[in-house]
Tab-separated table of C-alpha atoms in Angstrom:
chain	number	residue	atom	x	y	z
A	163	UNK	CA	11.474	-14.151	48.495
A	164	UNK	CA	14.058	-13.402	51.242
A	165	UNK	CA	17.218	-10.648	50.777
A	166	UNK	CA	19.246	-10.183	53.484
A	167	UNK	CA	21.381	-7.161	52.404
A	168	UNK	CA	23.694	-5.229	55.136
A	169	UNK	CA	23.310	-1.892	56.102
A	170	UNK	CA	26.394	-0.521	53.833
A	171	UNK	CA	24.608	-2.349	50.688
A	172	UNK	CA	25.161	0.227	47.603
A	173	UNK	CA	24.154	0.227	44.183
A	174	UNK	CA	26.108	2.950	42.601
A	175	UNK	CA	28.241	2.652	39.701
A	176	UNK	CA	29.842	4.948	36.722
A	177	UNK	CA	27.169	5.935	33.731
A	178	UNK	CA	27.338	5.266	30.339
A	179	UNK	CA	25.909	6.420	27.330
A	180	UNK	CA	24.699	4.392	23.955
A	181	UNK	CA	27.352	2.337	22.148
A	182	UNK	CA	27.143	3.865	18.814
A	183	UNK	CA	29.160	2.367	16.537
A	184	UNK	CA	29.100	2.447	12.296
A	185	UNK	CA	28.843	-0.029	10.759
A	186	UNK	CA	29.302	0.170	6.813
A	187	UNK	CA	29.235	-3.627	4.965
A	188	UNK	CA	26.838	-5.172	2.813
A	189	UNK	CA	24.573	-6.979	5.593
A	190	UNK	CA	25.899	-5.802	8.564
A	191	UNK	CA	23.477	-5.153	11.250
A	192	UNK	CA	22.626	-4.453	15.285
A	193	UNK	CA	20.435	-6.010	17.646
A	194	UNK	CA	18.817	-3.053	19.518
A	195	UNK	CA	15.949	-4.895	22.207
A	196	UNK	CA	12.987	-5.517	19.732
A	197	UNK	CA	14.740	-4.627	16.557
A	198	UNK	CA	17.501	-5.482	14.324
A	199	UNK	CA	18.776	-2.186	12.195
A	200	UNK	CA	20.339	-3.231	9.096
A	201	UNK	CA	23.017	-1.609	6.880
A	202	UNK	CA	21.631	-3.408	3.684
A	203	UNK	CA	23.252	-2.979	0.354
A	204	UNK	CA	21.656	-5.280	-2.125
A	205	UNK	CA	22.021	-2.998	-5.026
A	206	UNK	CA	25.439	-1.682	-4.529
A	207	UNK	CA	27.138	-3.591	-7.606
A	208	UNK	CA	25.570	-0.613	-9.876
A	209	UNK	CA	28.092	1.484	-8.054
A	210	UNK	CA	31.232	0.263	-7.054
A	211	UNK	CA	32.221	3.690	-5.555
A	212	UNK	CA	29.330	4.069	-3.721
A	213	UNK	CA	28.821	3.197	-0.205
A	214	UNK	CA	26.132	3.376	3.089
A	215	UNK	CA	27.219	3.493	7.293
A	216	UNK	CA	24.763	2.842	9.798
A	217	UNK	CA	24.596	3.730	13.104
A	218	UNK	CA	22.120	2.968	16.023
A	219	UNK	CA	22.076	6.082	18.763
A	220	UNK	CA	19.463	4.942	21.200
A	221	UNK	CA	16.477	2.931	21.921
A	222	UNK	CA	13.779	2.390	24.816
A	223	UNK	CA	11.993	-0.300	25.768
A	224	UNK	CA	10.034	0.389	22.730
A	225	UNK	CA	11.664	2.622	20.135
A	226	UNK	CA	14.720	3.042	18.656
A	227	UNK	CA	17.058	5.654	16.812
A	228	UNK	CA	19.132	5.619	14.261
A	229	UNK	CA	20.959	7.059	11.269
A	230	UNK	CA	22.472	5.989	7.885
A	231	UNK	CA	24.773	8.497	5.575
A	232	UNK	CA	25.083	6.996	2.030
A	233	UNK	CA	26.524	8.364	-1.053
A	234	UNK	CA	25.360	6.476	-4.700
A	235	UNK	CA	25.745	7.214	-7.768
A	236	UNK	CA	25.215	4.800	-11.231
A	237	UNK	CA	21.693	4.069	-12.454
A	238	UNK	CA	19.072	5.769	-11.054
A	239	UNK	CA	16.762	3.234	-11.291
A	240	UNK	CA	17.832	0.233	-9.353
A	241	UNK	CA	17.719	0.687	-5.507
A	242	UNK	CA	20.998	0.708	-3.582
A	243	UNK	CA	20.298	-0.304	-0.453
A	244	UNK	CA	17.757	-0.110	2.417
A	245	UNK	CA	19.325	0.779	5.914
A	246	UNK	CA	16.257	-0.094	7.800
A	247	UNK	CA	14.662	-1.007	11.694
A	248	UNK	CA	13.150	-4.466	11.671
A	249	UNK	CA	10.420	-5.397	14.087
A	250	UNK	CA	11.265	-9.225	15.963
A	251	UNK	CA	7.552	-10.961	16.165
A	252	UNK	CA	6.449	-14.055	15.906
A	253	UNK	CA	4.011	-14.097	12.374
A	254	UNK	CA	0.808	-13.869	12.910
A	255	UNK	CA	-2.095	-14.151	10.731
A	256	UNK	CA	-3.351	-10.547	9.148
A	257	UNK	CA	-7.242	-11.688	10.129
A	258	UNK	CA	-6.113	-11.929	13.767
A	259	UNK	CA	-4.232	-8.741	14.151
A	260	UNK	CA	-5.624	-5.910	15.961
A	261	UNK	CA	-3.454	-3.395	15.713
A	262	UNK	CA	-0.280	-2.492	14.300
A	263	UNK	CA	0.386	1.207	16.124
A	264	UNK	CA	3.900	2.979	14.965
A	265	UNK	CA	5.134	5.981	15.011
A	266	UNK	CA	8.081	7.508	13.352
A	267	UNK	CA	9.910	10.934	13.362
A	268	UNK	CA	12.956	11.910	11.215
A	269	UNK	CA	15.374	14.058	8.954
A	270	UNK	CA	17.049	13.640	5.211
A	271	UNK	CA	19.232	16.118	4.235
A	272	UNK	CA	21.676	15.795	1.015
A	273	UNK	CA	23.565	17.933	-1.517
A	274	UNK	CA	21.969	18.649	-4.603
A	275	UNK	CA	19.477	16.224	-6.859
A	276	UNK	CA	18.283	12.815	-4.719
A	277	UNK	CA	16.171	9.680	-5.770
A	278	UNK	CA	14.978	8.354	-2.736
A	279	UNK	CA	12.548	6.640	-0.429
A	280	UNK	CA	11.616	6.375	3.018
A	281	UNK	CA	9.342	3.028	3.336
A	282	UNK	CA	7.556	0.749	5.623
A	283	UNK	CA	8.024	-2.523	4.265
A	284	UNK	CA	5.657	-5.577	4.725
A	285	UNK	CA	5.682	-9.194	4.053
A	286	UNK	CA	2.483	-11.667	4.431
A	287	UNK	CA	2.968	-14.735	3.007
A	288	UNK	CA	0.701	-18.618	2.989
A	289	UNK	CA	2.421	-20.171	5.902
A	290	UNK	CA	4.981	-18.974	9.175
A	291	UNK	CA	8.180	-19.883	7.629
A	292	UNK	CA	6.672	-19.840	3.629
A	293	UNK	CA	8.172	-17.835	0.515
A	294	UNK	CA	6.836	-14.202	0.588
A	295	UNK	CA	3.631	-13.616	-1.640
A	296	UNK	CA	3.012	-10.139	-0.780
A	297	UNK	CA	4.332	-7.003	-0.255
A	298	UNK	CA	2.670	-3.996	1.463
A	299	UNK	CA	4.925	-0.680	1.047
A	300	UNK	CA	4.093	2.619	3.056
A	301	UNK	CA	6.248	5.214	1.074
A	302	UNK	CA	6.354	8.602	3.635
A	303	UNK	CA	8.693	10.314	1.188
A	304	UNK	CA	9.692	9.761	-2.536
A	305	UNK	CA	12.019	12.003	-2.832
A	306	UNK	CA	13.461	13.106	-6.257
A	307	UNK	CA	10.549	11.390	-8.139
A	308	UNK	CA	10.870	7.605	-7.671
A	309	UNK	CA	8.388	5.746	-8.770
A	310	UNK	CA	6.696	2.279	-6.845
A	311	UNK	CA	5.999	-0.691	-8.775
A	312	UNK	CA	2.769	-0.314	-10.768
A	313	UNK	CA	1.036	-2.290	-13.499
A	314	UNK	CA	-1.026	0.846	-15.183
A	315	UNK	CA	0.637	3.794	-13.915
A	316	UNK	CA	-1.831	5.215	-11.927
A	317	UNK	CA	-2.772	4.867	-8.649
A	318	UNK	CA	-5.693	2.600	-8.342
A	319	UNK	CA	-7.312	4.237	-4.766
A	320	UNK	CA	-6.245	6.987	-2.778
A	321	UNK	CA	-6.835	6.882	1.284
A	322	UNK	CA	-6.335	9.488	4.343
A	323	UNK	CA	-4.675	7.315	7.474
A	324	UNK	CA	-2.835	9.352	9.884
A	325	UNK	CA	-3.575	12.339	8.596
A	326	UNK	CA	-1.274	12.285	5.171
A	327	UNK	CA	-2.792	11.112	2.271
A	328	UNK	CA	-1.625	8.752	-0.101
A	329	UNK	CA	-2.423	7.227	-3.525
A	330	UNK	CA	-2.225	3.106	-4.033
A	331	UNK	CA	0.141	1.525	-6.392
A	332	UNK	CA	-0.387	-2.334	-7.593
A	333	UNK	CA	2.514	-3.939	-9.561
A	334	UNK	CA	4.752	-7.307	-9.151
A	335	UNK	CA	8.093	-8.002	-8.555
A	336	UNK	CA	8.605	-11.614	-10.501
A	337	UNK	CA	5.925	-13.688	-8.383
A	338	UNK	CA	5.114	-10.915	-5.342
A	339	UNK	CA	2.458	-9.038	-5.590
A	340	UNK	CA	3.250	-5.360	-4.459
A	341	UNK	CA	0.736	-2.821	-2.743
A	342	UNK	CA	2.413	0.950	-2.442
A	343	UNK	CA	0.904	3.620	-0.542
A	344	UNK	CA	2.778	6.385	-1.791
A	345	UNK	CA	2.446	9.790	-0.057
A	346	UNK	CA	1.346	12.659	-1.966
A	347	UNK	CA	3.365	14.966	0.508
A	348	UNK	CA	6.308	14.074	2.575
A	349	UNK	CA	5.304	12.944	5.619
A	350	UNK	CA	8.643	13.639	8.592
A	351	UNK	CA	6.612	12.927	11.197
A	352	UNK	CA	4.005	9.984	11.249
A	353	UNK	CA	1.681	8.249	13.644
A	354	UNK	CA	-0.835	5.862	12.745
A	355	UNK	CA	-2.101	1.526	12.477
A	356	UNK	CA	-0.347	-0.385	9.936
A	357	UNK	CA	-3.328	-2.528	9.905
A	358	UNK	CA	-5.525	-0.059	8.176
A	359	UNK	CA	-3.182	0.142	5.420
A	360	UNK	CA	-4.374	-3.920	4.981
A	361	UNK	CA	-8.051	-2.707	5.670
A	362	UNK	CA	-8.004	-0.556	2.727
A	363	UNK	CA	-6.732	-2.111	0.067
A	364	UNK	CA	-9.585	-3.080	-2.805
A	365	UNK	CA	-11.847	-6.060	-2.278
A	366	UNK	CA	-11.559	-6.498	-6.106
A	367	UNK	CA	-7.588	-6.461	-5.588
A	368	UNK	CA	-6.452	-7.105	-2.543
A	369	UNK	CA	-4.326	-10.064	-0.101
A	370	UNK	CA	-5.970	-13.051	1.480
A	371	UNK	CA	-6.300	-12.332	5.095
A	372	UNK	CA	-4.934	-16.100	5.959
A	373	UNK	CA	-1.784	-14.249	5.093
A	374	UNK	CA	1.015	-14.418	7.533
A	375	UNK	CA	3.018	-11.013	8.808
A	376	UNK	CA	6.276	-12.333	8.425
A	377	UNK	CA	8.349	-9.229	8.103
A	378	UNK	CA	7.719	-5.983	9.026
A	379	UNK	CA	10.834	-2.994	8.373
A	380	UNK	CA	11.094	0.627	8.020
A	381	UNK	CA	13.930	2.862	6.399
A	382	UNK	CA	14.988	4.191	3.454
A	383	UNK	CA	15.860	2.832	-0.233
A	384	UNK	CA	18.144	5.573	-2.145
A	385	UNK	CA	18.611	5.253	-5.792
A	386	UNK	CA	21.010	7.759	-6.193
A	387	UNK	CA	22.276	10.514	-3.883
A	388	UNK	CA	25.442	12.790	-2.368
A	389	UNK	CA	25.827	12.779	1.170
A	390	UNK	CA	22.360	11.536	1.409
A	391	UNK	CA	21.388	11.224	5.597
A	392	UNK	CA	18.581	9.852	7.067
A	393	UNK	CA	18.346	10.503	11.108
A	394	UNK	CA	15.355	8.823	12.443
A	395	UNK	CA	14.811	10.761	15.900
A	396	UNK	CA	12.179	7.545	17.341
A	397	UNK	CA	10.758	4.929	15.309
A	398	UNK	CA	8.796	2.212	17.274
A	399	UNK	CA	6.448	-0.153	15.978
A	400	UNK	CA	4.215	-2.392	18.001
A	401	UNK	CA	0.678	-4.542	18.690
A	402	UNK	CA	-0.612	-4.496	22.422
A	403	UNK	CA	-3.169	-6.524	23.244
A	404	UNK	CA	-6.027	-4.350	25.187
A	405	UNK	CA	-8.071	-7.196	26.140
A	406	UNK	CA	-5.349	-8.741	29.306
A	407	UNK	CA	-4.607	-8.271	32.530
A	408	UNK	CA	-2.869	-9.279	35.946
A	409	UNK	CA	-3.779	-8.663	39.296
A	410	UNK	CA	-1.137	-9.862	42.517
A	411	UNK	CA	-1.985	-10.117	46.228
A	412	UNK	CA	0.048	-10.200	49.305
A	413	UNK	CA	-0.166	-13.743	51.330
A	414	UNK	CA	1.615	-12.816	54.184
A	415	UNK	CA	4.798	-11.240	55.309
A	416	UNK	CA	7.465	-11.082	58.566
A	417	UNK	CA	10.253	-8.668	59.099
A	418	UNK	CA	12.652	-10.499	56.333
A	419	UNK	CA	10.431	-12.079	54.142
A	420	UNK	CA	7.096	-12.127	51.913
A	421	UNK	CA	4.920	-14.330	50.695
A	422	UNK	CA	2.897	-13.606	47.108
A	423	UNK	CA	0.985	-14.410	43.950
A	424	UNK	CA	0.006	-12.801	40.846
A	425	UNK	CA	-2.355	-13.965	38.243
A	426	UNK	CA	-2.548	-12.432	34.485
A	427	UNK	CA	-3.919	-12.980	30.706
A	428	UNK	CA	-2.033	-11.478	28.184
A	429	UNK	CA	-1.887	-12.132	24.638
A	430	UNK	CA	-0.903	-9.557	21.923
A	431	UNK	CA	2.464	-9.508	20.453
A	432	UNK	CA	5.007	-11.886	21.673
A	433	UNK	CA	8.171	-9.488	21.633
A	434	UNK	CA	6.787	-6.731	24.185
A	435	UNK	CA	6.975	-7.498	27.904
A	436	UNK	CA	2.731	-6.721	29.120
A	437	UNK	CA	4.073	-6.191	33.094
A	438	UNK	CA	6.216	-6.894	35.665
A	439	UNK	CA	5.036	-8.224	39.141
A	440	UNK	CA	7.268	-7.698	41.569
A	441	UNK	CA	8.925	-7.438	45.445
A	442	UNK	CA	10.742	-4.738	45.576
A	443	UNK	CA	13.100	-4.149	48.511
A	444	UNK	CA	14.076	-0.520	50.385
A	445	UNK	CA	17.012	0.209	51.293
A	446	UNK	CA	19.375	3.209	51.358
A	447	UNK	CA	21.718	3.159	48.311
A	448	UNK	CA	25.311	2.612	48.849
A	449	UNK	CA	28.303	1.982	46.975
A	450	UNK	CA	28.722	-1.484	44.919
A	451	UNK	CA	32.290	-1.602	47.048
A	452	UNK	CA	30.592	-1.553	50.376
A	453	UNK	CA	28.568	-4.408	49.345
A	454	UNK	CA	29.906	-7.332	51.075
A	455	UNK	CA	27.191	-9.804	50.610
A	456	UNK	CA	23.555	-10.077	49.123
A	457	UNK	CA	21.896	-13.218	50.412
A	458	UNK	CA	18.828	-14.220	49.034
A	459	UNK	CA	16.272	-17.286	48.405
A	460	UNK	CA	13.302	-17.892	46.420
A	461	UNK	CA	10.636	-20.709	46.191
A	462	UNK	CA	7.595	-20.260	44.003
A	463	UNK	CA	5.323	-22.123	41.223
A	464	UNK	CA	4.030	-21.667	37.950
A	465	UNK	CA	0.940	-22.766	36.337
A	466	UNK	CA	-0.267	-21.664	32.592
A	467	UNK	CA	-2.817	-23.221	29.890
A	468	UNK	CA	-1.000	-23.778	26.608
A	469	UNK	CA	1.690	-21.910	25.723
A	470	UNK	CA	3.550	-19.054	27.668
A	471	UNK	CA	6.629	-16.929	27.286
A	472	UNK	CA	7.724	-15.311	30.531
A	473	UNK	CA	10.261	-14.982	32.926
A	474	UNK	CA	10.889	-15.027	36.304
A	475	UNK	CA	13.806	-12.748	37.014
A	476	UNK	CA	15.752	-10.264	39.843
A	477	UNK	CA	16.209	-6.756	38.439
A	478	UNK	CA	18.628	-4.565	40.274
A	479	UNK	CA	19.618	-1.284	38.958
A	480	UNK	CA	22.425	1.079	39.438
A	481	UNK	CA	22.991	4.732	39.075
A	482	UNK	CA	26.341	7.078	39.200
A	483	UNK	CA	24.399	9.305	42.051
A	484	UNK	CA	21.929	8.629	44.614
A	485	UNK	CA	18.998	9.575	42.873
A	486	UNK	CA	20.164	9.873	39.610
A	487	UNK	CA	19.300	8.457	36.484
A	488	UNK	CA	20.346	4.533	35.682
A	489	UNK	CA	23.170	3.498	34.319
A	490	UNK	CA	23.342	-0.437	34.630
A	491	UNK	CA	20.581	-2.839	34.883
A	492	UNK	CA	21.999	-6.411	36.091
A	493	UNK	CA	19.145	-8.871	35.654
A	494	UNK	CA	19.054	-13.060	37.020
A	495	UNK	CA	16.573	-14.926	35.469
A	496	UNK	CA	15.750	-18.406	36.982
A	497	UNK	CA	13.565	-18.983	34.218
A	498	UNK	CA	13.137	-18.273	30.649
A	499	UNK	CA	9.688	-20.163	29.877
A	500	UNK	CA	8.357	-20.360	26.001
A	501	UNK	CA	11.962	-19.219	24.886
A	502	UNK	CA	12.134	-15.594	26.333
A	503	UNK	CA	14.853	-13.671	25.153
A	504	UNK	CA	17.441	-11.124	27.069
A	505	UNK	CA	18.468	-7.704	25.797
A	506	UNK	CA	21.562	-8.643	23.817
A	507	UNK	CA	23.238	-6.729	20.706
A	508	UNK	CA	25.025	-9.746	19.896
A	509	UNK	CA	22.333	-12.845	20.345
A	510	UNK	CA	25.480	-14.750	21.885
A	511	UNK	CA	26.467	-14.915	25.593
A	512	UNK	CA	29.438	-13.096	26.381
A	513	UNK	CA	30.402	-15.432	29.478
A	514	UNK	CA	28.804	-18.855	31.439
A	515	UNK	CA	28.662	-19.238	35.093
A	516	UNK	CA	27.710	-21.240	38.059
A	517	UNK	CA	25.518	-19.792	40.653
A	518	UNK	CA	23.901	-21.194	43.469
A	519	UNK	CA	24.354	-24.495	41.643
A	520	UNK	CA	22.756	-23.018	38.441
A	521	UNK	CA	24.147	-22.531	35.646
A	522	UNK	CA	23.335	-19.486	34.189
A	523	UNK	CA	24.978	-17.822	30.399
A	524	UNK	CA	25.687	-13.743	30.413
A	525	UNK	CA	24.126	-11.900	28.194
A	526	UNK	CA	24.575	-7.489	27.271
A	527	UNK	CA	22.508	-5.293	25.430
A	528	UNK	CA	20.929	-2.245	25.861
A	529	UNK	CA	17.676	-0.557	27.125
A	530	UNK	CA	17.898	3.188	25.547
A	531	UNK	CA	20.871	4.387	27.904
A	532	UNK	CA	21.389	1.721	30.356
A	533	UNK	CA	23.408	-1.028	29.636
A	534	UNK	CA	22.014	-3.973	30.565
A	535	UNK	CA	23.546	-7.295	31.727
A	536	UNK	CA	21.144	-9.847	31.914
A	537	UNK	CA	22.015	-13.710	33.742
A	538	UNK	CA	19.807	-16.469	31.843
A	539	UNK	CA	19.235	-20.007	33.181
A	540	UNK	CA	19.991	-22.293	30.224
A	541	UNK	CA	19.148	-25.921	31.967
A	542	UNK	CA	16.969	-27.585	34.901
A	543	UNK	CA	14.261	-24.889	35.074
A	544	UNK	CA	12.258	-24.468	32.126
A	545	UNK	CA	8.776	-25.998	32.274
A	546	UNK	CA	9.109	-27.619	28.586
A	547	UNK	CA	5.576	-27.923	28.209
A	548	UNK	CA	4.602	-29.500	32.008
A	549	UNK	CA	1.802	-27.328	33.424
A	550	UNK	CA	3.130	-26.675	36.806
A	551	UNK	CA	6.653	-27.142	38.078
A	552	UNK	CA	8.412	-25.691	41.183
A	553	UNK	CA	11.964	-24.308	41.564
């Protein structure tokens, strides 16, 4: 890779903080990097005063936070709604999981008497894009005395995983068959594997691990409640794969360019970025408005066995200070390979562009603070299958 950058090149810009918006209909929802919070509000025909907002206020590379503020009256049996953070993965069989670590920290507060949950919800089912079958519920709070789905009443196993215990609950709901874990005591702050929650369930009642993870949520489902608020401080859930690994090496370099390779294995989840080899140029920060020019080429080639998602990608980053924090990331990917996805809160390009004879659509989203603006190739440089290619 080449850069030829002047000696009055700055990256400096103006910060910014989250866009936090509300957003209050029936299946609104935000695309926040690997998740997708939703303002659900399947049951809110039981109460047509009622209502639900959602908000996201932050994320990371691999959290997020959020809040929802609801107020429901009417039955209090049927559930409302379920303002919830949604995982993006590609399903996966349960027998070939490893791991499913999460963690998640939060507050309710509301006036007077509340029916209410706060839930991991999961959903296997026979085949990747196949009806759900099951349903695998990890209640951290049941709040006001709700009551999971159960076919006798009582809880048919009780297990300690992450330190809180919980009782097991069996019922259906029409032709899915539901597993609750129920806590016995609210649980604010949790850390723990999903998968054990699969791992314990009864051998004389339990889900076929040839079961697909197709869904995998966490949130809250009120019943009733008055000025109900849920504000989940960080809530991440994720499966790394221990086993991979990448190693790079220098081939040669002169005073304005460098020469290298890098080598890796990494399977795992297929949202989570495993690493990020890189060239990384110094230079003295400047202004963006001093930058006149920033000339650069690239020639390289990629090899894989199978299937791959990756990209191949500049990353230059801005800040309102030298040495402060970032504010903007601007990304340029010259290849998306296996479908890799930008940051975007929409999942539609704002703006398309010619560069260097590439054509390239804009994408913006954001990584916890920094608002990211990310450049994706859409033709002429994906592999498509071919096992070595060069751009």
């Amino acid at each position: 890779m080449k850069l030829l950058i002047p000696a009055t090149l700055a990256l400096v810009a103006v910060a910014s903080s989250v866009d936090a918006q509300k957003y209050c209909g029936r299946d609104d929802f935000k695309v926040v990097g690997d998740y997708t919070v939703y303002n659900i509000l399947w049951g809110e025909d039981n109460d047509k005063t009622g209502g639900q907002c959602t908000e996201v206020t932050g994320s990371t590379s691999s959290s997020v936070s959020w809040k929802t503020s609801f107020n429901w009256a009417g039955d209090n049996w049927p559930v409302k709604s379920y303002a919830n953070a949604a995982l993006k993965f590609q399903p996966k069989q349960v027998s070939a999981i490893k791991s499913i670590p999460t963690s998640m920290e939060y507050t309710y507060t509301y006036d007077g008497h509340i029916i209410a949950n706060v839930a991991y919800d999961l959903f296997t089912s026979s085949s990747e894009s196949g009806e759900v079958e099951n349903e695998l519920m990890v209640w951290l709070a049941a709040l006001g005395g709700p009551w999971p789905l159960t076919d006798s009443g009582k809880p048919i196993k009780t297990v300690n995983i992450g330190g809180v215990d919980f009782d097991l609950f069996q019922g259906m709901n029409k032709k899915v068959k539901v597993f609750s874990y129920v806590a016995k005591k609210t649980a604010y702050k949790f850390s723990a594997d999903l998968k054990k929650f699969f791992n314990e369930l009864p051998t004389n009642n339990t889900l076929p691990q040839t079961q697909y993870l197709v869904k995998l949520e966490a949130g809250t489902e009120p019943f009733q409640g008055k000025n109900g608020e849920m504000i989940v401080k960080s809530y991440s859930s994720k499966d790394n794969d221990k086993t991979g690994g990448q190693c790079a090496t220098v081939d040669r370099s002169s005073g304005s360019d460098i020469a290298w390779q890098t080598s890796f294995n990494w399977a795992g989840d297929n949202w989570q970025v495993k690493s990020y080899a890189n060239a990384a140029l110094k230079f003295d920060p400047v202004q963006i408005s001093n930058v006149t020019s920033i000339p650069t080429t690239m020639e390289y080639t990629y090899k894989y066995d199978g299937n791959i998602i990756t990209n191949v990608a500049y990353d230059l980053f801005t800040s309102p200070s030298i040495g402060g924090e970032t504010a903007y990331e601007l990304m340029v990917w010259l290849a998306a390979l296996g479908g890799a996805w930008p940051l975007t809160t929409t999942g539609q390009p704002i703006k398309s562009v010619t560069l260097g004879g590439v054509e390239f659509n804009l994408y913006q989203g954001w990584n916890n603070k920094t608002k990211v603006f990310t450049y994706r190739q859409e033709h002429g440089h994906e592999l498509h299958g071919r096992p070595e290619a060069v751009f």
